[in-house]
Coordinates of C-alpha atoms in Angstrom, one line a residue:
Chain B
D71 CA 24.6 108.4 -209.9
T72 CA 27.8 106.9 -209.4
G73 CA 27.9 105.8 -205.8
V74 CA 28.3 102.5 -204.5
S75 CA 25.2 100.2 -204.9
Q76 CA 24.1 96.6 -204.1
D77 CA 21.4 94.5 -205.2
P78 CA 19.1 93.4 -203.4
R79 CA 18.5 95.6 -201.2
H80 CA 16.5 92.8 -199.0
K81 CA 16.6 89.6 -199.3
I82 CA 14.7 87.0 -197.0
T83 CA 15.1 83.1 -196.7
K84 CA 15.1 80.8 -195.0
R85 CA 17.4 78.6 -193.3
G86 CA 19.9 76.5 -194.7
Q87 CA 19.3 78.6 -198.2
N88 CA 22.3 79.8 -200.0
V89 CA 22.5 84.0 -201.2
T90 CA 24.3 86.1 -202.8
F91 CA 25.0 89.7 -202.5
R92 CA 26.5 92.2 -205.0
C93 CA 28.3 95.1 -204.9
D94 CA 29.4 97.5 -207.2
P95 CA 32.0 99.9 -205.9
I96 CA 32.9 103.8 -207.2
S97 CA 34.1 103.1 -210.6
E98 CA 37.9 104.1 -209.7
H99 CA 38.0 102.9 -206.5
N100 CA 40.5 99.9 -205.9
R101 CA 39.7 99.3 -202.5
L102 CA 36.1 97.3 -201.6
Y103 CA 35.3 96.4 -198.4
W104 CA 32.2 94.0 -197.1
Y105 CA 31.0 94.6 -193.6
R106 CA 28.2 93.3 -191.3
Q107 CA 25.9 95.6 -189.4
T108 CA 22.9 93.8 -186.6
L109 CA 20.9 97.0 -184.4
G110 CA 22.6 99.1 -182.3
Q111 CA 25.9 98.0 -183.4
G112 CA 28.9 100.0 -185.7
P113 CA 29.8 97.8 -188.7
E114 CA 31.5 94.3 -188.3
F115 CA 34.6 94.0 -190.8
L116 CA 34.1 91.3 -193.0
T117 CA 36.6 91.3 -195.9
Y118 CA 38.2 93.7 -198.4
F119 CA 39.9 93.6 -201.8
Q120 CA 42.8 95.9 -202.8
N121 CA 41.2 95.7 -207.1
E122 CA 40.9 91.7 -207.2
A123 CA 42.8 90.7 -204.7
Q124 CA 41.9 90.1 -201.3
L125 CA 44.1 90.8 -198.3
E126 CA 42.5 90.3 -195.5
K127 CA 39.4 88.3 -194.0
S128 CA 37.7 88.3 -190.7
R129 CA 39.0 85.3 -187.6
L130 CA 35.3 86.0 -187.5
L131 CA 33.8 84.6 -190.8
S132 CA 33.2 81.5 -191.2
D133 CA 34.1 79.1 -193.7
R134 CA 30.4 79.8 -195.2
F135 CA 30.8 83.0 -196.4
S136 CA 33.0 83.7 -199.4
A137 CA 33.6 86.4 -201.3
E138 CA 35.2 87.6 -204.8
R139 CA 35.9 90.8 -206.8
P140 CA 37.0 88.9 -210.3
K141 CA 38.1 91.8 -212.3
G142 CA 38.8 94.3 -209.9
S143 CA 35.6 95.9 -210.4
F144 CA 32.0 94.7 -209.0
S145 CA 32.2 92.2 -205.8
T146 CA 29.9 89.3 -205.1
L147 CA 29.3 87.7 -200.8
E148 CA 27.9 84.7 -201.2
I149 CA 26.6 82.4 -197.6
Q150 CA 26.1 79.2 -197.9
R151 CA 23.7 77.0 -195.4
T152 CA 22.3 80.3 -193.9
E153 CA 21.3 80.8 -190.3
Q154 CA 19.3 83.1 -188.5
G155 CA 22.1 84.8 -186.4
D156 CA 23.4 85.7 -189.9
S157 CA 20.3 87.8 -190.1
A158 CA 21.7 91.8 -190.2
M159 CA 22.3 94.1 -193.0
Y160 CA 25.6 93.4 -195.1
L161 CA 26.8 96.8 -196.2
C162 CA 30.0 97.5 -198.5
A163 CA 31.9 100.3 -198.9
S164 CA 34.4 101.2 -201.9
S165 CA 37.4 103.9 -201.4
L166 CA 40.0 105.5 -203.9
M167 CA 43.7 104.5 -202.9
G168 CA 42.9 102.9 -198.6
T169 CA 45.3 105.2 -197.2
G170 CA 45.7 107.6 -194.4
E171 CA 42.2 110.4 -195.3
D172 CA 40.4 108.4 -198.1
E173 CA 37.4 107.9 -197.1
Q174 CA 35.0 105.3 -197.6
F175 CA 31.6 105.6 -199.4
F176 CA 28.7 103.2 -198.5
G177 CA 26.4 101.9 -199.9
P178 CA 22.3 101.5 -199.2
G179 CA 23.4 97.7 -197.7
T180 CA 21.2 94.3 -198.1
R181 CA 19.2 93.6 -195.8
L182 CA 19.5 89.8 -195.3
T183 CA 16.9 87.9 -193.0
V184 CA 17.0 84.5 -192.5
L185 CA 14.1 82.4 -191.3
Chain K
G43 CA 43.0 93.8 -178.4
Q44 CA 41.2 96.9 -180.4
N45 CA 38.6 99.1 -178.5
I46 CA 36.3 101.7 -179.5
D47 CA 34.4 103.6 -176.8
Q48 CA 31.4 106.0 -177.3
P49 CA 28.3 106.8 -175.3
T50 CA 25.4 104.6 -176.4
E51 CA 22.6 107.5 -176.4
M52 CA 23.0 110.8 -175.5
T53 CA 19.6 113.0 -175.6
A54 CA 19.8 117.3 -176.6
T55 CA 17.6 119.7 -177.2
E56 CA 17.1 121.4 -180.6
G57 CA 18.9 124.3 -181.0
A58 CA 21.7 123.4 -178.3
I59 CA 25.3 121.9 -178.5
V60 CA 25.9 118.3 -178.1
Q61 CA 29.8 116.8 -177.5
I62 CA 30.4 113.0 -178.3
N63 CA 33.0 111.9 -176.6
C64 CA 34.7 108.5 -178.3
T65 CA 38.2 106.9 -177.1
Y66 CA 40.3 104.3 -178.6
Q67 CA 43.0 102.1 -178.2
T68 CA 44.1 100.2 -181.6
S69 CA 47.0 98.7 -182.9
G70 CA 48.7 101.5 -184.8
F71 CA 46.6 104.8 -186.1
N72 CA 46.6 106.3 -189.3
G73 CA 43.8 108.5 -188.6
L74 CA 40.0 109.2 -187.7
F75 CA 36.6 108.8 -188.7
W76 CA 33.2 110.3 -187.4
Y77 CA 30.0 108.9 -189.4
Q78 CA 26.9 109.8 -189.6
Q79 CA 24.0 107.3 -189.9
H80 CA 20.2 107.9 -190.3
A81 CA 17.8 104.8 -189.3
G82 CA 18.1 102.3 -191.6
E83 CA 20.7 104.0 -193.8
A84 CA 24.3 104.1 -194.5
P85 CA 26.4 105.7 -192.8
T86 CA 28.2 108.6 -194.0
F87 CA 31.3 110.6 -193.5
L88 CA 31.7 113.7 -191.4
S89 CA 35.4 114.0 -190.9
Y90 CA 38.6 113.3 -190.3
N91 CA 41.7 113.7 -188.3
V92 CA 44.8 112.5 -188.0
L93 CA 46.4 115.5 -185.8
D94 CA 45.7 117.1 -182.4
G95 CA 43.5 119.6 -182.5
L96 CA 39.6 120.7 -183.8
E97 CA 38.6 120.8 -187.5
E98 CA 35.9 122.2 -188.2
K99 CA 33.5 122.1 -191.0
G100 CA 29.9 123.8 -190.4
R101 CA 28.1 123.5 -187.6
F102 CA 30.3 120.1 -187.2
S103 CA 33.4 120.1 -185.3
S104 CA 35.7 116.9 -184.4
F105 CA 38.8 117.2 -182.2
L106 CA 41.6 115.1 -181.7
S107 CA 44.6 114.5 -179.0
R108 CA 46.5 111.6 -179.6
S109 CA 48.2 111.4 -176.5
K110 CA 45.1 110.7 -174.6
G111 CA 43.3 108.0 -177.3
Y112 CA 40.0 110.7 -177.4
S113 CA 38.0 112.5 -179.8
Y114 CA 35.1 114.8 -179.9
L115 CA 32.2 115.3 -182.3
L116 CA 30.8 119.3 -181.4
L117 CA 27.7 119.6 -182.6
K118 CA 26.7 122.9 -183.2
E119 CA 22.7 124.6 -183.1
L120 CA 21.7 121.3 -183.4
Q121 CA 18.7 121.1 -185.7
M122 CA 15.6 118.4 -185.8
K123 CA 17.3 116.2 -188.8
D124 CA 20.4 115.6 -186.8
S125 CA 19.1 113.1 -185.3
A126 CA 20.9 110.1 -186.2
S127 CA 24.0 107.7 -184.5
Y128 CA 27.1 108.9 -184.8
L129 CA 30.2 106.7 -185.6
C130 CA 34.1 106.6 -184.1
A131 CA 35.8 104.9 -186.2
V132 CA 39.7 105.0 -186.3
S133 CA 42.2 103.7 -189.2
D134 CA 45.1 101.1 -187.6
S135 CA 48.1 100.4 -188.9
N136 CA 46.6 98.5 -192.2
Y137 CA 44.2 101.1 -192.8
Q138 CA 41.1 99.2 -191.7
L139 CA 38.6 100.7 -189.8
I140 CA 38.0 99.9 -186.2
W141 CA 34.4 100.6 -185.7
G142 CA 32.8 102.0 -182.2
A143 CA 29.1 100.8 -181.8
G144 CA 28.5 104.4 -182.4
T145 CA 26.2 106.9 -180.0
K146 CA 22.7 107.6 -180.9
L147 CA 21.5 111.2 -180.9
I148 CA 18.0 112.3 -180.0
I149 CA 17.1 115.8 -180.7
K150 CA 13.7 117.2 -178.9
P151 CA 12.3 120.2 -179.6

């Protein structure tokens, strides 16, 4: 299967701990997006990359969140000093060019629970 | 500000037709997407509209009116497996997707 993959699928952590998630996009896709989704809501944009460059980061995103895409392939999202409000599904998506009808393909998500 | 509005929940009967509306106000417009999301799963692409009019794809159709900032998703011959959330998303001037909160569609036999 050459779709978007995410690891881990589930993560339970205690408040104050750091967590890191990984996303492997579809191989030929240049754009990679991170979203957060809570129950009954649509995906909330966190950040996106064009190849290895991080082009935009949501103003709502605190400094505890950081993302990298060092070689323009896989990406990592790190949350430092987790809080209970960080509990959510973290979705990664990729697209070929990021223009017009260029649909985003989503991974299965990482469900984070902060105790 | 940017805003996408769609109903929170709708109920329909198996075999019937349902229309899910979406209104939007965004900074720029580069198309409107509809995605389907089953509970606990990731969103999957259904349709894309950038010009006014109706796009038909099997049992699903999507309509767009740019002047009214309005779109709808029409689902025909409803099946139980169509029970899901339907997300409306607009691509803004930077090709960023602005997402609605989704419409939960409940299909009853």
